[in-house]
Coordinates of C-alpha atoms in Angstrom, one line a residue:
X115 CA 24.4 -184.6 125.3
X116 CA 23.1 -186.2 122.2
X117 CA 23.6 -190.0 122.4
X118 CA 21.6 -191.4 119.5
X119 CA 19.8 -190.1 116.4
X120 CA 17.4 -192.2 114.3
X121 CA 16.0 -191.0 111.0
X122 CA 13.5 -192.8 108.8
X123 CA 12.1 -191.8 105.4
X124 CA 13.4 -188.2 105.6
X125 CA 14.5 -186.6 102.3
X126 CA 16.9 -189.1 100.6
X127 CA 17.5 -191.0 103.9
X128 CA 15.8 -194.4 104.0
X129 CA 16.8 -195.4 107.5
X130 CA 19.7 -194.3 109.6
X131 CA 20.8 -194.8 113.2
X132 CA 23.7 -192.7 114.5
X133 CA 25.5 -192.8 117.8
X134 CA 27.6 -189.8 119.1
X135 CA 30.1 -189.6 121.9
X136 CA 31.5 -186.9 124.2
X137 CA 34.1 -184.6 122.7
X138 CA 34.5 -183.8 119.0
X139 CA 32.4 -185.8 116.6
X140 CA 33.3 -185.3 112.9
X141 CA 31.0 -185.9 110.0
X142 CA 32.5 -186.0 106.5
X143 CA 31.5 -187.3 103.1
X144 CA 31.1 -186.3 99.5
X145 CA 29.0 -183.3 98.5
X146 CA 25.3 -184.2 98.2
X147 CA 25.6 -187.4 100.3
X148 CA 23.2 -186.0 102.9
X149 CA 25.3 -184.5 105.6
X150 CA 23.2 -181.3 105.9
X151 CA 20.0 -183.4 105.8
X152 CA 21.1 -184.9 109.1
X153 CA 21.3 -181.4 110.5
X154 CA 17.9 -180.6 109.1
X155 CA 16.5 -183.7 110.9
X156 CA 18.0 -182.5 114.2
X157 CA 16.4 -179.1 113.6
X158 CA 13.0 -180.7 113.6
X159 CA 13.6 -182.0 117.1
X160 CA 14.4 -178.5 118.2
X161 CA 11.0 -177.2 117.1
X162 CA 11.5 -176.2 113.5
X163 CA 8.5 -176.3 111.2
X164 CA 8.0 -179.4 109.1
X165 CA 6.5 -179.7 105.6
X166 CA 5.3 -182.7 103.7
X167 CA 8.0 -182.4 101.0
X168 CA 10.5 -183.5 103.7
X169 CA 9.0 -187.0 103.5
X170 CA 10.9 -189.5 101.3
X171 CA 9.2 -190.3 98.0
X172 CA 6.6 -193.1 98.2
X173 CA 6.6 -193.0 102.0
X174 CA 3.6 -192.0 104.1
X175 CA 5.4 -190.6 107.1
X176 CA 8.9 -189.5 108.1
X177 CA 10.2 -190.0 111.7
X178 CA 13.1 -188.4 113.5
X179 CA 14.0 -189.5 117.1
X180 CA 16.9 -188.5 119.4
X181 CA 18.0 -189.8 122.8
X182 CA 19.8 -187.3 125.0
X183 CA 21.7 -187.8 128.2
X184 CA 20.4 -185.1 130.6
X185 CA 21.6 -186.6 133.9
X186 CA 24.0 -183.6 134.3
X187 CA 21.6 -181.0 132.9
X188 CA 19.3 -179.9 135.8
X189 CA 18.0 -176.9 133.9
X190 CA 16.5 -179.1 131.1
X191 CA 15.2 -181.7 133.7
X192 CA 13.4 -178.9 135.6
X193 CA 11.8 -177.7 132.4
X194 CA 10.6 -181.2 131.5
X195 CA 9.1 -181.7 134.9
X196 CA 7.5 -178.3 135.0
X197 CA 5.8 -179.0 131.6
X198 CA 4.4 -182.3 133.0
X199 CA 6.6 -184.8 131.1
X200 CA 8.2 -187.8 132.7
X201 CA 11.6 -187.0 134.1
X202 CA 14.6 -189.3 133.9
X203 CA 18.3 -189.3 133.1
X204 CA 17.4 -189.9 129.4
X205 CA 15.3 -187.5 127.3
X206 CA 13.7 -189.0 124.2
X207 CA 12.3 -186.5 121.6
X208 CA 10.4 -187.8 118.5
X209 CA 8.8 -186.0 115.5
X210 CA 6.5 -187.7 113.0
X211 CA 5.7 -185.9 109.7
X212 CA 2.8 -187.0 107.6
X213 CA 1.3 -186.1 104.2
X214 CA -2.0 -185.4 105.9
X215 CA -0.5 -182.4 107.7
X216 CA -1.2 -184.0 111.1
X217 CA 2.4 -183.9 112.3
X218 CA 3.1 -185.1 115.9
X219 CA 5.8 -184.5 118.5
X220 CA 6.6 -186.5 121.6
X221 CA 8.7 -185.9 124.7
X222 CA 9.5 -189.1 126.7
X223 CA 6.5 -190.8 125.0
X224 CA 3.9 -188.1 125.7
X225 CA 2.4 -185.8 123.1
X226 CA 4.1 -182.4 123.0
X227 CA 3.9 -179.1 121.1
X228 CA 6.5 -177.3 119.0
X229 CA 6.6 -174.7 121.8
X230 CA 7.5 -177.5 124.3
X231 CA 10.3 -178.7 122.0
X232 CA 11.7 -175.1 121.6
X233 CA 11.6 -174.5 125.4
X234 CA 13.5 -177.8 126.1
X235 CA 16.0 -177.5 123.2
X236 CA 17.2 -173.9 123.9
X237 CA 19.4 -175.3 126.8
X238 CA 20.0 -178.7 125.2
X239 CA 21.6 -178.2 121.7
X240 CA 22.7 -175.4 119.5
X241 CA 23.1 -175.6 115.7
X242 CA 25.7 -173.2 114.3
X243 CA 25.1 -173.1 110.5
X244 CA 24.0 -170.7 107.9
X245 CA 21.0 -169.6 109.9
X246 CA 23.2 -169.0 113.0
X247 CA 25.4 -166.9 110.8
X248 CA 22.4 -164.8 109.8
X249 CA 21.4 -164.4 113.5
X250 CA 24.8 -163.2 114.6
X251 CA 25.2 -160.8 111.6
X252 CA 21.8 -159.3 112.2
X253 CA 22.4 -156.2 114.4
X254 CA 19.0 -156.5 116.0
X255 CA 20.2 -159.6 117.8
X256 CA 23.4 -158.2 119.1
X257 CA 21.8 -156.7 122.3
X258 CA 20.4 -160.1 123.1
X259 CA 23.7 -161.8 122.6
X260 CA 25.5 -159.2 124.9
X261 CA 22.8 -159.5 127.6
X262 CA 23.1 -163.3 127.6
X263 CA 26.9 -163.1 127.7
X264 CA 27.0 -160.5 130.5
X265 CA 24.2 -162.1 132.6
X266 CA 22.2 -158.9 132.1
X267 CA 18.9 -160.6 131.6
X268 CA 17.7 -160.3 135.3
X269 CA 18.3 -156.6 135.1
X270 CA 16.6 -156.4 131.7
X271 CA 13.6 -158.3 133.1
X272 CA 13.3 -155.8 136.0
X273 CA 13.6 -152.9 133.5
X274 CA 10.9 -154.4 131.2
X275 CA 8.5 -154.7 134.2
X276 CA 8.8 -151.0 134.9
X277 CA 8.7 -150.2 131.1
X278 CA 5.4 -152.1 130.7
X279 CA 3.9 -150.1 133.6
X280 CA 5.1 -146.9 132.1
X281 CA 3.6 -147.8 128.7
X282 CA 0.3 -148.7 130.3
X283 CA 0.1 -145.2 131.9
X284 CA 1.2 -143.5 128.7
X285 CA -1.5 -145.3 126.7
X286 CA -4.1 -144.2 129.3
X287 CA -2.9 -140.6 129.0
X288 CA -3.1 -140.8 125.2
X289 CA -6.6 -142.1 125.2
X290 CA -7.8 -139.4 127.6
X291 CA -5.9 -136.7 125.6
X292 CA -7.7 -137.9 122.5
X293 CA -11.0 -137.7 124.3
X294 CA -10.1 -134.3 125.7
X295 CA -9.6 -132.9 122.1
X296 CA -13.2 -133.7 121.3
X297 CA -14.5 -133.1 124.8
X298 CA -16.9 -130.3 123.9
X299 CA -18.4 -132.2 120.9
X300 CA -18.8 -135.3 123.0
X301 CA -20.2 -133.4 125.9
X302 CA -22.9 -131.8 123.7
X303 CA -23.9 -135.2 122.4
X304 CA -24.1 -136.6 125.9
X305 CA -26.1 -133.6 127.1
X306 CA -28.6 -133.8 124.3
X307 CA -29.1 -137.6 124.9
X308 CA -29.5 -137.1 128.6
X309 CA -31.9 -134.1 128.2
X310 CA -34.1 -136.2 125.9
X311 CA -34.4 -138.9 128.5
X312 CA -34.8 -136.4 131.4
X313 CA -37.6 -134.5 129.6
X314 CA -39.6 -137.7 129.4
X315 CA -38.6 -138.8 132.9
X316 CA -39.4 -142.5 132.5
X317 CA -40.1 -144.5 135.6
X318 CA -39.4 -148.2 136.2
X319 CA -42.1 -150.4 134.6
X320 CA -44.1 -147.3 133.7
X321 CA -44.9 -148.6 130.2
X322 CA -46.4 -151.8 131.6
X323 CA -48.6 -149.9 134.1
X324 CA -49.9 -147.6 131.3
X325 CA -50.7 -150.4 129.0
X326 CA -52.7 -152.1 131.7
X327 CA -54.6 -148.8 132.4
X328 CA -55.3 -148.3 128.7
X329 CA -56.7 -151.8 128.4
X330 CA -59.1 -151.1 131.3
X331 CA -60.3 -147.7 129.7
X332 CA -61.0 -149.3 126.4
X333 CA -63.0 -152.1 128.0
X334 CA -64.8 -149.8 130.6
X335 CA -68.4 -150.6 129.5
X336 CA -67.8 -154.3 129.3
X337 CA -66.2 -154.3 132.8
X338 CA -69.1 -152.3 134.2
X339 CA -71.6 -154.9 132.9
X340 CA -69.6 -157.8 134.3
X341 CA -69.3 -156.1 137.7
X342 CA -73.1 -155.3 137.8
X343 CA -74.2 -158.7 136.8
X344 CA -71.9 -160.3 139.4
X345 CA -73.2 -157.9 142.1
X346 CA -76.8 -158.9 141.3
X347 CA -76.0 -162.6 141.5
X348 CA -74.4 -162.1 144.9
X349 CA -76.6 -159.4 146.5
X350 CA -78.9 -157.4 144.2
X351 CA -81.5 -160.0 143.2
X352 CA -84.2 -161.2 145.6
X353 CA -83.1 -164.7 144.9
X354 CA -79.3 -163.9 145.2
X355 CA -76.6 -166.1 146.6
X356 CA -76.5 -164.2 149.9
X357 CA -80.2 -164.8 150.5
X358 CA -79.8 -168.5 149.7
X359 CA -76.8 -168.7 152.0
X360 CA -78.9 -167.3 154.8
X361 CA -81.6 -169.9 154.1
X362 CA -78.8 -172.5 154.4
X363 CA -77.9 -171.1 157.8
X364 CA -81.4 -171.4 159.0
X365 CA -81.8 -175.0 157.8
X366 CA -78.6 -176.0 159.5
X367 CA -79.7 -174.5 162.7
X368 CA -83.0 -176.5 162.5
X369 CA -81.0 -179.7 161.8
X370 CA -78.8 -179.2 164.8
X371 CA -81.8 -178.7 167.1
X372 CA -82.7 -182.3 166.3
X373 CA -79.2 -183.8 165.5
X374 CA -76.2 -182.0 167.1
X375 CA -73.9 -184.4 165.3
X376 CA -74.0 -182.5 162.0
X377 CA -70.4 -181.7 161.1
X378 CA -71.0 -178.1 159.8
X379 CA -69.4 -175.2 161.7
X380 CA -71.7 -172.2 162.1
X381 CA -68.8 -169.9 162.2
X382 CA -67.6 -171.1 158.7
X383 CA -71.0 -170.4 157.2
X384 CA -71.0 -166.9 158.9
X385 CA -67.5 -166.2 157.5
X386 CA -68.6 -167.2 154.0
X387 CA -71.6 -165.0 154.3
X388 CA -69.5 -162.0 155.4
X389 CA -67.0 -162.7 152.5
X390 CA -69.7 -162.7 149.9
X391 CA -71.2 -159.5 151.3
X392 CA -67.8 -157.8 151.1
X393 CA -67.2 -159.0 147.6
X394 CA -70.6 -157.8 146.5
X395 CA -69.8 -154.3 147.9
X396 CA -66.4 -154.3 146.1
X397 CA -68.1 -155.2 142.8
X398 CA -70.7 -152.4 143.3
X399 CA -68.1 -149.8 144.0
X400 CA -65.8 -151.0 141.2
X401 CA -68.7 -150.7 138.7
X402 CA -69.5 -147.2 139.8
X403 CA -65.9 -146.0 139.3
X404 CA -65.7 -147.3 135.7
X405 CA -66.3 -145.0 132.8
X406 CA -64.8 -144.3 129.5
X407 CA -62.4 -141.3 129.7
X408 CA -61.4 -140.3 126.2
X409 CA -59.0 -137.5 127.4
X410 CA -57.2 -139.9 129.8
X411 CA -56.9 -142.4 126.9
X412 CA -55.3 -139.7 124.7
X413 CA -52.8 -138.8 127.5
X414 CA -51.8 -142.5 127.9
X415 CA -51.3 -143.0 124.2
X416 CA -49.1 -139.9 124.0
X417 CA -47.1 -141.0 127.0
X418 CA -46.6 -144.5 125.6
X419 CA -45.5 -143.0 122.3
X420 CA -42.8 -141.0 124.1
X421 CA -41.6 -144.0 126.0
X422 CA -41.6 -146.2 122.9
X423 CA -39.5 -143.7 121.0
X424 CA -36.9 -143.8 123.8
X425 CA -37.0 -147.6 123.8
X426 CA -36.4 -147.8 120.1
X427 CA -33.4 -145.5 120.4
X428 CA -31.8 -147.1 123.5
X429 CA -32.2 -150.9 123.5
X430 CA -35.8 -151.8 123.1
X431 CA -37.0 -151.7 126.8
X432 CA -37.6 -149.2 129.5
X433 CA -34.9 -150.9 131.6
X434 CA -32.4 -150.4 128.8
X435 CA -33.4 -146.7 128.6
X436 CA -32.8 -146.2 132.3
X437 CA -29.4 -148.1 132.0
X438 CA -28.5 -145.8 129.1
X439 CA -29.3 -142.8 131.3
X440 CA -26.8 -144.0 133.9
X441 CA -24.1 -144.6 131.2
X442 CA -24.6 -141.1 129.8
X443 CA -24.3 -139.6 133.3
X444 CA -21.1 -141.6 134.0
X445 CA -19.7 -140.5 130.6
X446 CA -20.4 -136.9 131.3
X447 CA -18.8 -137.3 134.7
X448 CA -15.7 -138.7 132.9
X449 CA -15.6 -135.9 130.4
X450 CA -15.9 -133.3 133.1
X451 CA -13.2 -135.0 135.2
X452 CA -10.7 -135.4 132.4
X453 CA -8.4 -132.7 133.5
X454 CA -8.3 -134.0 137.0
X455 CA -7.6 -137.6 135.8
X456 CA -4.9 -136.3 133.3
X457 CA -3.2 -134.4 136.1
X458 CA -3.3 -137.5 138.3
X459 CA -1.9 -139.8 135.6
X460 CA 0.7 -137.2 134.7
X461 CA 2.1 -137.2 138.2
X462 CA 2.1 -141.0 138.2
X463 CA 3.9 -141.1 134.8
X464 CA 6.6 -138.7 136.1
X465 CA 7.2 -141.0 139.1
X466 CA 7.4 -144.2 137.0
X467 CA 9.5 -142.4 134.4
X468 CA 12.1 -141.5 137.1
X469 CA 12.3 -145.1 138.2
X470 CA 12.4 -146.2 134.6
X471 CA 15.3 -143.9 133.8
X472 CA 17.2 -145.1 136.9
X473 CA 16.6 -148.8 135.8
X474 CA 17.6 -148.1 132.2
X475 CA 20.9 -146.4 133.2
X476 CA 21.7 -149.3 135.6
X477 CA 21.1 -151.8 132.8
X478 CA 23.2 -149.7 130.4
X479 CA 26.0 -149.7 132.9
X480 CA 25.8 -153.5 133.2
X481 CA 26.0 -153.8 129.5
X482 CA 29.1 -151.6 129.2
X483 CA 30.9 -153.6 131.7
X484 CA 29.8 -156.8 129.9
X485 CA 30.9 -155.3 126.6
X486 CA 34.5 -154.7 127.8
X487 CA 34.7 -158.4 128.9
X488 CA 33.1 -159.6 125.6
X489 CA 35.5 -157.5 123.5
X490 CA 38.5 -158.9 125.3
X491 CA 37.2 -162.5 125.1
X492 CA 36.2 -162.4 121.4
X493 CA 39.5 -160.7 120.4
X494 CA 41.5 -163.4 122.2
X495 CA 39.6 -166.0 120.3
X496 CA 39.9 -164.2 116.9
X497 CA 43.6 -163.7 117.4
X498 CA 44.0 -167.4 118.1
X499 CA 42.2 -168.1 114.8
X500 CA 45.0 -166.5 112.8
X501 CA 43.5 -163.0 112.7
X502 CA 46.3 -161.3 114.9
X503 CA 45.4 -157.7 114.0
X504 CA 41.6 -158.0 114.2
X505 CA 39.8 -155.8 116.6
X506 CA 36.2 -156.6 117.8
X507 CA 34.1 -153.8 119.3
X508 CA 30.7 -153.7 121.0
X509 CA 29.5 -150.3 119.6
X510 CA 26.9 -148.4 121.6
X511 CA 24.5 -145.9 120.0
X512 CA 23.0 -144.4 123.2
X513 CA 19.6 -142.8 122.8
X514 CA 18.6 -139.7 124.6
X515 CA 17.0 -140.9 127.8
X516 CA 13.8 -139.1 127.1
X517 CA 10.3 -140.6 127.4
X518 CA 10.1 -141.0 123.6
X519 CA 13.2 -143.2 123.3
X520 CA 12.7 -145.7 126.1
X521 CA 12.4 -149.1 124.4
X522 CA 11.4 -152.5 125.7
X523 CA 15.1 -153.5 125.9
X524 CA 16.4 -150.2 127.4
X525 CA 18.0 -147.1 126.0
X526 CA 20.9 -148.7 124.2
X527 CA 21.3 -149.6 120.6
X528 CA 24.1 -152.1 120.2
X529 CA 26.0 -153.4 117.2
X530 CA 29.1 -155.5 116.8
X531 CA 31.9 -153.8 114.9
X532 CA 35.0 -155.4 113.5
X533 CA 38.3 -154.3 112.0
X534 CA 39.7 -157.4 110.3
X535 CA 43.1 -155.9 109.4
X536 CA 45.6 -153.5 110.9
X537 CA 44.9 -149.8 110.0
X538 CA 41.3 -150.4 108.9
X539 CA 38.4 -148.6 110.6
X540 CA 36.0 -150.7 112.6
X541 CA 32.8 -151.2 110.6
X542 CA 29.5 -153.1 111.3
X543 CA 30.1 -156.9 111.4
X544 CA 27.9 -157.7 108.4
X545 CA 29.8 -155.2 106.1
X546 CA 33.4 -156.2 106.6
X547 CA 33.7 -160.0 107.0
X548 CA 34.7 -162.2 104.1
X549 CA 33.6 -165.8 104.0
X550 CA 36.7 -167.1 105.8
X551 CA 36.8 -164.3 108.3
X552 CA 33.1 -164.8 109.0
X553 CA 33.5 -168.5 109.8
X554 CA 36.2 -167.7 112.3
X555 CA 34.3 -164.8 113.9
X556 CA 31.2 -167.0 114.3
X557 CA 33.3 -169.7 115.9
X558 CA 35.0 -167.2 118.2
X559 CA 31.6 -165.7 119.2
X560 CA 30.1 -169.2 119.7
X561 CA 33.0 -170.3 121.8
X562 CA 32.8 -167.2 124.0
X563 CA 29.0 -167.3 124.3
X564 CA 29.0 -171.0 125.1
X565 CA 30.9 -170.4 128.3
X566 CA 27.9 -168.5 129.7
X567 CA 25.1 -170.9 128.8
X568 CA 24.3 -174.4 129.9
X569 CA 23.8 -175.9 126.4
X570 CA 25.3 -179.3 126.4
X571 CA 25.8 -180.0 122.7
X572 CA 26.9 -177.8 119.8
X573 CA 26.6 -178.6 116.1
X574 CA 28.8 -176.8 113.6
X575 CA 27.8 -176.8 109.9
X576 CA 29.8 -174.8 107.3
X577 CA 32.3 -173.7 109.9
X578 CA 35.1 -174.3 107.3
X579 CA 33.5 -172.1 104.7
X580 CA 36.2 -170.0 103.0
X581 CA 39.2 -171.2 104.9
X582 CA 42.0 -173.7 104.4
X583 CA 45.6 -174.5 105.2
X584 CA 47.0 -173.3 108.5
X585 CA 43.8 -171.4 109.3
X586 CA 41.8 -174.6 109.0
X587 CA 44.1 -176.3 111.4
X588 CA 43.7 -173.5 113.9
X589 CA 39.9 -173.8 113.6
X590 CA 40.2 -177.5 114.2
X591 CA 42.2 -176.9 117.3
X592 CA 39.7 -174.4 118.5
X593 CA 36.8 -176.9 117.9
X594 CA 38.8 -179.4 119.9
X595 CA 39.1 -176.8 122.8
X596 CA 35.3 -176.2 122.7
X597 CA 34.7 -180.0 122.8
X598 CA 36.4 -180.1 126.2
X599 CA 33.4 -178.4 127.7
X600 CA 30.6 -179.3 125.3
X601 CA 29.8 -182.2 123.0
X602 CA 30.7 -180.9 119.5
X603 CA 29.3 -182.3 116.2
X604 CA 31.1 -180.8 113.2
X605 CA 30.3 -181.3 109.5
X606 CA 33.5 -180.5 107.5
X607 CA 35.2 -180.9 104.1
X608 CA 38.6 -180.1 105.4
X609 CA 41.2 -182.8 106.6
X610 CA 42.8 -180.1 108.9
X611 CA 39.6 -180.1 110.9
X612 CA 38.5 -183.8 110.5
X613 CA 41.8 -185.0 111.9
X614 CA 40.9 -183.7 115.4
X615 CA 37.8 -185.8 115.6
X616 CA 37.6 -188.3 118.4
X617 CA 34.7 -190.0 116.6
X618 CA 34.5 -189.9 112.8
X619 CA 31.3 -190.6 110.8
X620 CA 31.4 -191.0 107.1
X621 CA 28.2 -190.2 105.0
X622 CA 27.8 -191.8 101.6
X623 CA 25.1 -192.5 99.1
X624 CA 24.4 -195.2 96.7
X625 CA 21.6 -196.4 94.3
X626 CA 19.7 -199.5 95.3
X627 CA 16.9 -200.8 93.1
X628 CA 16.7 -197.5 91.3
X629 CA 16.6 -195.3 94.4
X630 CA 19.2 -193.2 96.2
X631 CA 20.0 -194.2 99.8
X632 CA 22.2 -192.4 102.3
X633 CA 24.4 -194.4 104.6
X634 CA 26.5 -193.5 107.6
X635 CA 29.4 -195.5 108.9
X636 CA 31.6 -195.0 111.9
X637 CA 35.3 -195.1 110.8
X638 CA 38.0 -197.0 112.7
X639 CA 41.5 -195.8 112.8
X640 CA 42.5 -197.2 109.4
X641 CA 39.3 -196.0 107.7
X642 CA 39.8 -192.6 109.3
X643 CA 43.2 -192.4 107.7
X644 CA 41.8 -193.4 104.4
X645 CA 39.0 -190.8 104.6
X646 CA 41.4 -188.0 105.5
X647 CA 43.7 -189.2 102.7
X648 CA 40.7 -188.8 100.3
X649 CA 40.0 -185.3 101.7
X650 CA 43.7 -184.5 101.1
X651 CA 44.4 -186.1 97.7
X652 CA 41.0 -186.4 96.0
X653 CA 40.3 -189.4 93.8
X654 CA 43.9 -190.8 93.6
X655 CA 45.3 -191.5 97.0
X656 CA 49.0 -192.3 97.2
X657 CA 51.1 -193.8 100.0
X658 CA 52.6 -190.4 100.7
X659 CA 49.0 -189.0 101.1
X660 CA 48.2 -191.7 103.5
X661 CA 51.4 -191.1 105.4
X662 CA 50.5 -187.4 105.6
X663 CA 47.0 -188.2 106.9
X664 CA 48.5 -190.5 109.5
X665 CA 50.9 -187.8 110.6
X666 CA 48.1 -185.2 110.9
X667 CA 46.0 -187.6 113.1
X668 CA 49.0 -188.5 115.3
X669 CA 50.1 -184.9 115.7

């Protein structure tokens, strides 16, 4: 329930603080005083988009804050807790709009998103104004209204899960069928690319090995000279390192004959001598093998060119070429196995489609049962609103339950039909309702739908559009009935409706220091009589008008 509403620097409102009670709260006032602006402020708290032109002239920011009593609304409290906001019996929502565009929202003091506000408000408060009229008149929304009324949403969710599975399989089949149409063309491309790589038959790191071999061939003479010179230093010259090392061995032996304490291991010297001899032989053999082979160099260059051509085409490295080869082989395998995969998916599609059809028919049956109850309930409400011969119908346009006509909401196309007068054919709701009839139909539908939801507060704006006299009194009584189960806030111009209010707020405007300011006052009994007298008699209020107003309130 909405307890308090504070508005600051919003449109022509300087600063307002309103309190609401349970039951029927009436808001009245002269045209242009700012009644609808109050509704606009509430809409911001429900997640509507905000713009800088909503900010009062010369102000930097506009602020709207509401305090709700959610102690008896477990659904809202669970949502608040699930979203990570502090949970308590009171829910405080605040919106701040700034010229910079950095608008802010808060739930119980913590920063929130517009999505958070929408999620909380859908079970908190409902505004029935011109926008709500458009929603109900739009046939696309009728299936949603029926599903909510008939508690069909669990069945619809189950259907949607199967439908999404069916769509996924169908999309896979369509992709494979598109690939199948150009299968031969794609296969020829794949085969050509694969043959080009297979003809060269590259091996891992082959280009690196060939480059190393080419470098050795080009430098064969230089490497031979290096090896020969090194061999001579170790073994070839008469004064080579090995000869000198043998002299060292002899000198060490002589020393040890005299001083055995010399810390040189004979075995270490012998190992060093053997190592140098082996190295000398390796150098000798290495030098003998080296020679410049022009034919081999030409073969290497040709091979490297082939490998480089593949590398340029397929990723810049030999690893990329080999990876591309694997991809092509896998693609060819996919192309060749299309028929097998299509057959497998076709069987899976048939199985899911059978389940989908069964779920769709079950959902449609639930809707038809709900439609009968809805028709009876809405007609009862409409008849009570002085439309005794009106007939309300939930019209089904069933689609053929083929694979092509399954939709995300089932196989039904639903539209509300109305015959407002006896002897008239039922026609779509948006083509038959006059202004006064529309207001009553909207009220009837809202009253019926409100019984199935857990929304705690309902705001009616323009509910008195196009009506008056006895019909207005009937609408007032109906709003009073609704207020027995929900907090109702109603903006009205009609005394026949205002007289039923348990709390009456009067909206006025005045000019202070050259600026228009909106004010809201709660009326006591005498002030309420005076306001209803004004609504009855206009500018000149007579004692008879006041007596009439008092009689309306008392009755």
